[in-house]
PDB file of C-alpha atoms and ligand atoms in Angstrom:
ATOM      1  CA  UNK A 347      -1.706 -36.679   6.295  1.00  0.00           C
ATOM      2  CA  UNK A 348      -2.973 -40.042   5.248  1.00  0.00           C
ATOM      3  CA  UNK A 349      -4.080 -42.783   7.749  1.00  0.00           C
ATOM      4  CA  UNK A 350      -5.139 -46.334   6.946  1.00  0.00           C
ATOM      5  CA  UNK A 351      -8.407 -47.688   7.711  1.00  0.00           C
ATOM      6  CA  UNK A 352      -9.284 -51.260   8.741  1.00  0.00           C
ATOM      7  CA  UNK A 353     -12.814 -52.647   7.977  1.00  0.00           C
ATOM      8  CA  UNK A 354     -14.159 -55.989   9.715  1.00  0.00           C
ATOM      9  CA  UNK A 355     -17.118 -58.154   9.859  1.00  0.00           C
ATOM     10  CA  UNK A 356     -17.862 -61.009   8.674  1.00  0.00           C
ATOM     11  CA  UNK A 357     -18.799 -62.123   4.632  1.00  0.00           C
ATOM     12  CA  UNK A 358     -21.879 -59.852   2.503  1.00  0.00           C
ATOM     13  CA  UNK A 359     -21.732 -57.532   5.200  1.00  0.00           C
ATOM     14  CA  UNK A 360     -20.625 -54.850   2.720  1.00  0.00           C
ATOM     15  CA  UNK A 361     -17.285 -54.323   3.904  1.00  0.00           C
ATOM     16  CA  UNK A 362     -15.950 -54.353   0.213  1.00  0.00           C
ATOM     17  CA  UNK A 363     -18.669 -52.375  -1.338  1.00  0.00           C
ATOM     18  CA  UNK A 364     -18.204 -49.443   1.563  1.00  0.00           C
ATOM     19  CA  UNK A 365     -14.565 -49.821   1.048  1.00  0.00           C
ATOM     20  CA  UNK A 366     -14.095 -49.450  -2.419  1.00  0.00           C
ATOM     21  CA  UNK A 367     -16.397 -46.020  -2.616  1.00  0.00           C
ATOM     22  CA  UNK A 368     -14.583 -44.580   0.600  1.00  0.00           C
ATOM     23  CA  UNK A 369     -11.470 -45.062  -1.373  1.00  0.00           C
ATOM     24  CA  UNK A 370     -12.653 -43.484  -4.547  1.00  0.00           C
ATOM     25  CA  UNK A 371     -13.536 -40.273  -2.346  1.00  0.00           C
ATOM     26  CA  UNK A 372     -11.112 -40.077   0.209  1.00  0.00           C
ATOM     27  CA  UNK A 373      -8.418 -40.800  -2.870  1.00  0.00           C
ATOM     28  CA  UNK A 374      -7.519 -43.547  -1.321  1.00  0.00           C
ATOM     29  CA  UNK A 375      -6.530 -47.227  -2.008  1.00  0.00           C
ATOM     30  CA  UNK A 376      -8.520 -49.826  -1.655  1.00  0.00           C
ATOM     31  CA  UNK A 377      -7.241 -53.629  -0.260  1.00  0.00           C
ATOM     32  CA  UNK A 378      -9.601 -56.587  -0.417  1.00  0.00           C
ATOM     33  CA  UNK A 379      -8.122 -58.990   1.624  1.00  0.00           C
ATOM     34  CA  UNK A 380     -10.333 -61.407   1.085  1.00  0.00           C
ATOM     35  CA  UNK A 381      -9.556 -61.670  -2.670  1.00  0.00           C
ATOM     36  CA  UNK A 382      -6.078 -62.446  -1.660  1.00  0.00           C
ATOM     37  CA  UNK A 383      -7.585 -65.654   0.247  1.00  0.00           C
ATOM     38  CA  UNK A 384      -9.326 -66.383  -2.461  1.00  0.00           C
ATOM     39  CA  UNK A 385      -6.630 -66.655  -4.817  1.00  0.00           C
ATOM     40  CA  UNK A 386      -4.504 -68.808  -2.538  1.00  0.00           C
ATOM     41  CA  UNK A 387      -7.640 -71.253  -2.615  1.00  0.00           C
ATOM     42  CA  UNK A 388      -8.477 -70.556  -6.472  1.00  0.00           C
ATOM     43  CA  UNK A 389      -4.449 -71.250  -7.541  1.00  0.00           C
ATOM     44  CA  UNK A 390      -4.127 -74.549  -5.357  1.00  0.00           C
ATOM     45  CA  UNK A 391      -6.855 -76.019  -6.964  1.00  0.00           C
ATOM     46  CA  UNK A 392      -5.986 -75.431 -10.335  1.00  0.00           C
ATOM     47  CA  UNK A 393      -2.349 -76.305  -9.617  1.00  0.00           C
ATOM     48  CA  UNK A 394      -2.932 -79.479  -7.892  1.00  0.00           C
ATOM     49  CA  UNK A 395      -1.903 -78.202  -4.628  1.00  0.00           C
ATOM     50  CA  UNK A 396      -3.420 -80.776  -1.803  1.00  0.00           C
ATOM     51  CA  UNK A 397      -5.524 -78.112  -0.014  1.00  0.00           C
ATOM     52  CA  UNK A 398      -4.932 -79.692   3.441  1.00  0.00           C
ATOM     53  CA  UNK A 399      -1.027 -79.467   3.569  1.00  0.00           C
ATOM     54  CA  UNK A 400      -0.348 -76.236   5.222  1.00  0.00           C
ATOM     55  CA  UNK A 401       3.257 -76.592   4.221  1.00  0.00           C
ATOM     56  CA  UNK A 402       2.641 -76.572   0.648  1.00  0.00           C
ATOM     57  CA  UNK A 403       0.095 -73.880   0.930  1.00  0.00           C
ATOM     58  CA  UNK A 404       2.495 -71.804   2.471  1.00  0.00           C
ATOM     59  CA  UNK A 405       5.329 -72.460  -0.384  1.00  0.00           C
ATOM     60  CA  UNK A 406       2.504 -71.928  -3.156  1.00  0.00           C
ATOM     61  CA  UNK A 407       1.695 -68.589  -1.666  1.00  0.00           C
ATOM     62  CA  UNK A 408       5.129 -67.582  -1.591  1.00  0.00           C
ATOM     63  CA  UNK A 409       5.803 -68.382  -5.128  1.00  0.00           C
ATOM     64  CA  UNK A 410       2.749 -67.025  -6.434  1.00  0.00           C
ATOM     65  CA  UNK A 411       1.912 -62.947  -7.613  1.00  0.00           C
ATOM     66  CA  UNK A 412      -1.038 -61.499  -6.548  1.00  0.00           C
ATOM     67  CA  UNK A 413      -1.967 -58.098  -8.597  1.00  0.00           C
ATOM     68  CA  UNK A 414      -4.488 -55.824  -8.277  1.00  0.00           C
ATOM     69  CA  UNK A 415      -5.384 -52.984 -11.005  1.00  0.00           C
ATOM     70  CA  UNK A 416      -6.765 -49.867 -10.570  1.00  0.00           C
ATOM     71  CA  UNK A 417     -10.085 -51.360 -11.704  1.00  0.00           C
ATOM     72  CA  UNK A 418     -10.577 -54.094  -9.186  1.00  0.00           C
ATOM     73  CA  UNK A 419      -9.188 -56.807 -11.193  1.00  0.00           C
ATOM     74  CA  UNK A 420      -7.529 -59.032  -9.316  1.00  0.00           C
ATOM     75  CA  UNK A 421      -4.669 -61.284 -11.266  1.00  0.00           C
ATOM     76  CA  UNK A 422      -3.211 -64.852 -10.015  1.00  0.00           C
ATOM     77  CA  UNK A 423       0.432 -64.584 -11.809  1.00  0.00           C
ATOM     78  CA  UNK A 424      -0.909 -62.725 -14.699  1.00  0.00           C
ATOM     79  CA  UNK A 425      -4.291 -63.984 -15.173  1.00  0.00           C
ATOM     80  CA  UNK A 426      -7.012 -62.469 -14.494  1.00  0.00           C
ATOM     81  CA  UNK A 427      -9.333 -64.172 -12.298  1.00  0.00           C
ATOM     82  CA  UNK A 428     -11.613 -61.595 -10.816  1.00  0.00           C
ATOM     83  CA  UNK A 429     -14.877 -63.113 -11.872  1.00  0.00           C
ATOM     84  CA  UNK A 430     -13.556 -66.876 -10.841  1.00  0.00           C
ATOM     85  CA  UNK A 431     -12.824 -66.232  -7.342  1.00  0.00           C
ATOM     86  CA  UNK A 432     -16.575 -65.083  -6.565  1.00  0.00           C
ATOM     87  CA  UNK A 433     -18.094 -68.498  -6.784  1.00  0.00           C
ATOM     88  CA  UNK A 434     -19.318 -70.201  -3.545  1.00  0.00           C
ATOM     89  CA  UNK A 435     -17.117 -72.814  -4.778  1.00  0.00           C
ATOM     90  CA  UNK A 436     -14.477 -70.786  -4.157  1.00  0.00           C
ATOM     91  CA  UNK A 437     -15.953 -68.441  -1.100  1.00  0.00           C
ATOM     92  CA  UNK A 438     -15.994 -72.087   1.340  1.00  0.00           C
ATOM     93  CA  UNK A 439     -12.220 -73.419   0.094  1.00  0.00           C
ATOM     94  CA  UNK A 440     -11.089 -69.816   1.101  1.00  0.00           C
ATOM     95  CA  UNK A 441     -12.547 -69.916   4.695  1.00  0.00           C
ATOM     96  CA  UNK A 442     -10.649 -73.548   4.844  1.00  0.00           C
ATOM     97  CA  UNK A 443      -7.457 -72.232   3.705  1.00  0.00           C
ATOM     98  CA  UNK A 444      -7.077 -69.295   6.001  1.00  0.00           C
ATOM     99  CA  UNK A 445      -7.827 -71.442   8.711  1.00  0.00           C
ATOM    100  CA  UNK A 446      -3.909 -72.660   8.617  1.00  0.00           C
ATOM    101  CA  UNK A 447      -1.606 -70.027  10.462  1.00  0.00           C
ATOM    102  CA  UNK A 448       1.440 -69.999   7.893  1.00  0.00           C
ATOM    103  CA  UNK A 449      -0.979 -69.533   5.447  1.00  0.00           C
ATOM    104  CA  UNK A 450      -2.188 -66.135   7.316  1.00  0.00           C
ATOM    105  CA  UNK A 451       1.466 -65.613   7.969  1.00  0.00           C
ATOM    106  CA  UNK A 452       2.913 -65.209   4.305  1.00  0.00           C
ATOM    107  CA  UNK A 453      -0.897 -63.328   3.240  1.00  0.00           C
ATOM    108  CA  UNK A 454      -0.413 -60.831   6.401  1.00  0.00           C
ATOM    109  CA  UNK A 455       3.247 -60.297   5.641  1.00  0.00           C
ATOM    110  CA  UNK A 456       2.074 -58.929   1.934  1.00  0.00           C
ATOM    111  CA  UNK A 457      -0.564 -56.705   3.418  1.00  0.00           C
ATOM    112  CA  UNK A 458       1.398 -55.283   5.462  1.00  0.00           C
ATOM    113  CA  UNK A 459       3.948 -54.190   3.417  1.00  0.00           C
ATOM    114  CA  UNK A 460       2.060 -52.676   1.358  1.00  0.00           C
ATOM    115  CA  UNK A 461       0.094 -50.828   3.852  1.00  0.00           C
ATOM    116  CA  UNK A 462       3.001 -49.609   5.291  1.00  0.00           C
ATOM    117  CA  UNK A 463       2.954 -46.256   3.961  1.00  0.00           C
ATOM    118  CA  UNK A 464      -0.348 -45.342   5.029  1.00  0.00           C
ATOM    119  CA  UNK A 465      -3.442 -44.049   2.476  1.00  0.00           C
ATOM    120  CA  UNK A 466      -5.132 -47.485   2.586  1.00  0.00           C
ATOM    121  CA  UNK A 467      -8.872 -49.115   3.505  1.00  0.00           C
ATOM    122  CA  UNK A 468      -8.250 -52.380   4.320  1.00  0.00           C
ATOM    123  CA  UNK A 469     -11.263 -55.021   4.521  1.00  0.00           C
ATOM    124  CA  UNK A 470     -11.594 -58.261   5.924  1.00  0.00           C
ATOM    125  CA  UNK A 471     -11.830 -60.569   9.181  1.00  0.00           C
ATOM    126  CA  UNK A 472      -8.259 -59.833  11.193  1.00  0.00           C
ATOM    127  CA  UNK A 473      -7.352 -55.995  10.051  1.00  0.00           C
ATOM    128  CA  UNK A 474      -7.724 -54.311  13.222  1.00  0.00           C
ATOM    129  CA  UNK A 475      -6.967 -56.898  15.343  1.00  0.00           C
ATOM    130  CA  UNK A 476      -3.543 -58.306  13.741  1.00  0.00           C
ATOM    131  CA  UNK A 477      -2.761 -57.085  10.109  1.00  0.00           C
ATOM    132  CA  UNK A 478      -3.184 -53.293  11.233  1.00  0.00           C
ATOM    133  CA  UNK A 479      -3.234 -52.874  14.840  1.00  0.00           C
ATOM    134  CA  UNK A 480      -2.085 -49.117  14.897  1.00  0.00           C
ATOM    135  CA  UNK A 481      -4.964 -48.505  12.061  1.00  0.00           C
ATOM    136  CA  UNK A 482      -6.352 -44.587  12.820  1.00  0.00           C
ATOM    137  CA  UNK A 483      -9.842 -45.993  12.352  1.00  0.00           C
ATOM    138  CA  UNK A 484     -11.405 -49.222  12.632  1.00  0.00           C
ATOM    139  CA  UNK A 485     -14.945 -50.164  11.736  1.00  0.00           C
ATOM    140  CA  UNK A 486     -16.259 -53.710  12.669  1.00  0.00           C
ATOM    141  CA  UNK A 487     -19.032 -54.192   9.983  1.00  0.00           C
ATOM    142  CA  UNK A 488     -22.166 -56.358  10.719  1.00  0.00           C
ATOM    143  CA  UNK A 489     -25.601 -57.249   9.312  1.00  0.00           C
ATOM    144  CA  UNK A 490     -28.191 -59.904   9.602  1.00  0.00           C
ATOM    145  CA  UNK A 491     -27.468 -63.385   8.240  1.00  0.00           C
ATOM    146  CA  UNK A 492     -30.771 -62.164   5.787  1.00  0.00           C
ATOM    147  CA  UNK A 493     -29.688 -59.124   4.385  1.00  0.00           C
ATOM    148  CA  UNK A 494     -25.962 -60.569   3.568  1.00  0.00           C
ATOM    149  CA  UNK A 495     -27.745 -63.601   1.633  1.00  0.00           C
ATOM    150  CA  UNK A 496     -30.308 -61.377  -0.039  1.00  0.00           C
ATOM    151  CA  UNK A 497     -27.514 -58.911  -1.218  1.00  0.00           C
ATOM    152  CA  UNK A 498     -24.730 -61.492  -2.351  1.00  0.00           C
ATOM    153  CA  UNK A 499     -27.789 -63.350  -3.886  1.00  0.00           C
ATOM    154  CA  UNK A 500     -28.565 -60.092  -5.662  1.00  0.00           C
ATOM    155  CA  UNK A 501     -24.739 -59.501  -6.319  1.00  0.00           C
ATOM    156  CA  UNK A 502     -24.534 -63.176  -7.892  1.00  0.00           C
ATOM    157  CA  UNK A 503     -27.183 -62.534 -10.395  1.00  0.00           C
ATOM    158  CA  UNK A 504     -26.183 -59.238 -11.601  1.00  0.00           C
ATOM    159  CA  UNK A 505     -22.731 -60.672 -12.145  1.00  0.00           C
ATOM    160  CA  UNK A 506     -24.588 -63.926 -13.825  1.00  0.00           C
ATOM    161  CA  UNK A 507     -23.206 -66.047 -11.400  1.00  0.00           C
ATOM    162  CA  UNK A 508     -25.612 -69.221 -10.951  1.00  0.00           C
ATOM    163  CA  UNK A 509     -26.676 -69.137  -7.696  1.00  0.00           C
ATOM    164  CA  UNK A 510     -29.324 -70.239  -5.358  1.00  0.00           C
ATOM    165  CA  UNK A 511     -30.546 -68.413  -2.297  1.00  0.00           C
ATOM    166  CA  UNK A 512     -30.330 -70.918   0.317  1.00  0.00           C
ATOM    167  CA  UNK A 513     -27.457 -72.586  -0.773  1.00  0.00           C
ATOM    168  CA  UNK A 514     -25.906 -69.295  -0.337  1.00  0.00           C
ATOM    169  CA  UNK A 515     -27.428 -68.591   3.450  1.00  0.00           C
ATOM    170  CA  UNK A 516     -26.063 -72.217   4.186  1.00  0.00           C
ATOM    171  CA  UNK A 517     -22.838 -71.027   3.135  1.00  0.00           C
ATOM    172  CA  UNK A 518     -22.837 -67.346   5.113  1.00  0.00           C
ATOM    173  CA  UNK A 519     -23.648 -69.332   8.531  1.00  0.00           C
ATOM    174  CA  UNK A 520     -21.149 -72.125   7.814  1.00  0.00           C
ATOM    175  CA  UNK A 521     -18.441 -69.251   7.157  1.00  0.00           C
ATOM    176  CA  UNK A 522     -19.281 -67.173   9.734  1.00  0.00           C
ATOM    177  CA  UNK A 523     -19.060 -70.407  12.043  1.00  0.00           C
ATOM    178  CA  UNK A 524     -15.498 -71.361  10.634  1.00  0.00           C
ATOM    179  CA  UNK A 525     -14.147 -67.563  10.525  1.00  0.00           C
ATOM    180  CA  UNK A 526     -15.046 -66.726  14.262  1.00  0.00           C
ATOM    181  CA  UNK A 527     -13.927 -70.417  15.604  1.00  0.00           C
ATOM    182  CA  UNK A 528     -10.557 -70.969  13.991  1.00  0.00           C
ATOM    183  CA  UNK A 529      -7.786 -70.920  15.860  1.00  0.00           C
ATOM    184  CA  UNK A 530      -5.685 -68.583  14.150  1.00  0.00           C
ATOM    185  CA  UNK A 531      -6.974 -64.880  14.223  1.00  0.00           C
ATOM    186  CA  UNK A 532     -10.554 -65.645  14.011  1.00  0.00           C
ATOM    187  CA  UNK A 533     -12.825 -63.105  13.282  1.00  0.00           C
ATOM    188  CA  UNK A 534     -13.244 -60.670  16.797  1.00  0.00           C
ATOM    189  CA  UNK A 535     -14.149 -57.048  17.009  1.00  0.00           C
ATOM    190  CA  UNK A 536     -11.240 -55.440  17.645  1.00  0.00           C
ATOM    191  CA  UNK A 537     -11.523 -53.577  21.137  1.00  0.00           C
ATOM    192  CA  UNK A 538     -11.267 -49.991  19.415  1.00  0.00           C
ATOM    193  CA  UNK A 539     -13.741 -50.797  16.482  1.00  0.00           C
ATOM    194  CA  UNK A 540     -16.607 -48.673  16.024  1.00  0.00           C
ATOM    195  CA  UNK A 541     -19.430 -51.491  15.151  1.00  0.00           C
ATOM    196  CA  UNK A 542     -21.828 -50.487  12.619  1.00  0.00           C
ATOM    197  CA  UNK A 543     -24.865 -52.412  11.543  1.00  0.00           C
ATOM    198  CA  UNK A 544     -25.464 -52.368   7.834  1.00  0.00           C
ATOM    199  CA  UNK A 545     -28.816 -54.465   7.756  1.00  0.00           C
ATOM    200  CA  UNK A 546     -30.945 -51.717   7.685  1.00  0.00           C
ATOM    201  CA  UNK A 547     -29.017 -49.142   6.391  1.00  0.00           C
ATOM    202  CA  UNK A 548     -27.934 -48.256   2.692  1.00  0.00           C
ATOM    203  CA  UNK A 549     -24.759 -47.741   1.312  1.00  0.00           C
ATOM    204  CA  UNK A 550     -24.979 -43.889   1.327  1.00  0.00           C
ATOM    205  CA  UNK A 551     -25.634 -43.823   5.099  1.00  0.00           C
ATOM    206  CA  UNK A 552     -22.891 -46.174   5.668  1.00  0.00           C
ATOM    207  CA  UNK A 553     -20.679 -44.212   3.416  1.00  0.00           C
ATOM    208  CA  UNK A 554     -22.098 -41.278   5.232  1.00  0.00           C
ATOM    209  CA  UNK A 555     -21.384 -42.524   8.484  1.00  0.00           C
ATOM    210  CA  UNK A 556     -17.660 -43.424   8.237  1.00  0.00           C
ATOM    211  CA  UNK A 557     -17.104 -40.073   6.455  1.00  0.00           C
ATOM    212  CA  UNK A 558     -18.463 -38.392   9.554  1.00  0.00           C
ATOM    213  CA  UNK A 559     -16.222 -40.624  12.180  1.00  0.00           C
ATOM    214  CA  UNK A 560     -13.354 -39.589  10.468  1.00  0.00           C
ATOM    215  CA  UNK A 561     -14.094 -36.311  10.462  1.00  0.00           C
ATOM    216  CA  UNK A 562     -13.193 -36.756  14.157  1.00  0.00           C
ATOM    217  CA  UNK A 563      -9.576 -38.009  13.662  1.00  0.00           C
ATOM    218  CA  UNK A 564      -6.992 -35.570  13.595  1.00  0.00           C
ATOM    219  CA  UNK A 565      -5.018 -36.227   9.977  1.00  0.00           C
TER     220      UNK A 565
HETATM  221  O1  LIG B 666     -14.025 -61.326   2.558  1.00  0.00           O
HETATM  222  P1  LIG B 666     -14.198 -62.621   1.735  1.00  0.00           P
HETATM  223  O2  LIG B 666     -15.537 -63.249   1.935  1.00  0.00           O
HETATM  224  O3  LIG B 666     -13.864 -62.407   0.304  1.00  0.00           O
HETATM  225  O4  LIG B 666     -13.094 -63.631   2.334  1.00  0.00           O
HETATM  226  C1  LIG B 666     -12.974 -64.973   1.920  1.00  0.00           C
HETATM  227  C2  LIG B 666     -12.447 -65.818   3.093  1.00  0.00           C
HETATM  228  O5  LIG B 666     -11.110 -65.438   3.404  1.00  0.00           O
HETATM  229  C3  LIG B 666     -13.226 -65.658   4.400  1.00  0.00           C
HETATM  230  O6  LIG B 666     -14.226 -66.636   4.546  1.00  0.00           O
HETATM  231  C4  LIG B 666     -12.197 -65.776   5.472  1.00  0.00           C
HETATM  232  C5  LIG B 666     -10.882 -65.438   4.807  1.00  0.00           C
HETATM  233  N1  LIG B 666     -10.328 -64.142   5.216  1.00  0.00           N
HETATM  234  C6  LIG B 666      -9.555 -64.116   6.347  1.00  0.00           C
HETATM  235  O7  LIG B 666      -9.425 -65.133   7.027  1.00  0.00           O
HETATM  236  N2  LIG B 666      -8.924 -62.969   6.707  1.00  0.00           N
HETATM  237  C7  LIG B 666      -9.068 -61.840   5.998  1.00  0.00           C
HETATM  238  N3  LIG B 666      -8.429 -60.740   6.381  1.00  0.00           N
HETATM  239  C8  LIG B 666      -9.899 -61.851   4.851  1.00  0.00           C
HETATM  240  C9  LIG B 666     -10.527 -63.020   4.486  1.00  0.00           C
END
């Protein structure tokens, strides 16, 4: 039988990465909740949504289609806007908007409907605390505030993204500040989370590792 899996930590710890090859070998899916954040930020600014009104966030989000394909690609009503949520541009106004509860309200209501039927890996900052609570297995991912900036540095350039290292450690600690301070669902280890550590580790071992804890659930 299936279960769904929630996967935590804060931004470049790998969370997506791990997720999206667990899926691919468990045959499951794969749910990056962090893109749908991002597209709530990346659709009010290009629709002239004020990005302080919570109200009108709220309303945007409700009237707006987020799609996923098979590949990864992530669509805002239709267009495709994988590569244009990735910017740091992009990365801070998403940390703002998810700061507003109604926004987290209509964005947790979609991901939990679709999760609903089980088979799902789940990544970002409130899965096994609120969007998933009955998950079978929760991992709360970490790694040093170096290793995320060297590998979303790295990630930037082999997607040629411009980006510059520091401006994107800056970012990391300002994030990490503003995810685990808000108010609403902040970032927290969920009190049945298995923490792993990803600084030193690579992604076979972490792959390795998760394969191995589930291994220990009964499905
Ligand atoms: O995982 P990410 O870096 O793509 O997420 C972008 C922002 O979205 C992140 O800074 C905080 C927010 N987020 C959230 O509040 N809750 C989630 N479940 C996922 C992301």
């Amino acid at each position: 039988m299936k279960i769904n899996i929630a996967i935590d930590g804060p931004s470049a710890a790998g969370k997506s990465t791990i997720a999206k090859i667990l899926a691919e070998k468990l045959h499951y899916a794969h749910l990056d909740t962090g893109a749908m954040y991002r597209c709530a930020a990346y659709h009010a600014l290009h629709s002239g949504v004020n990005m302080s009104d919570e109200d009108a966030l709220a309303n945007m989000i409700r009237d707006m289609e987020i799609r996923f394909d098979p590949h990864g690609n992530v669509f805002v009503n239709d267009l495709d806007v994988t590569k244009q949520i990735r910017t740091n541009d992009i990365s801070m106004h998403a940390s703002n908007v998810s700061t507003y509860p109604k926004v987290r309200q209509e964005l947790v209501a979609m991901q939990q409907e679709i999760a609903k039927n089980k088979g799902y890996i789940m990544d970002g900052r409130d899965i096994g605390t609120v969007v998933l609570p009955d998950a079978e297995l929760k991992i709360y991912m970490v790694a040093s505030t170096e290793a995320r900036a060297q590998r979303r540095y790295k990630e930037y350039i082999e997607k040629n993204i411009v980006a510059q290292y520091d401006e994107i450690y800056r970012d990391i600690e300002k994030r990490d500040y503003q995810d685990s301070h808000r108010a609403a669902s902040p970032l927290r280890k969920a009190d049945d989370a298995v923490e792993i550590d990803t600084s030193n580790m690579t992604i076979d071992e972490v792959v390795e590792k998760i394969s191995g804890l589930l291994d220990t659930i009964h499905r």
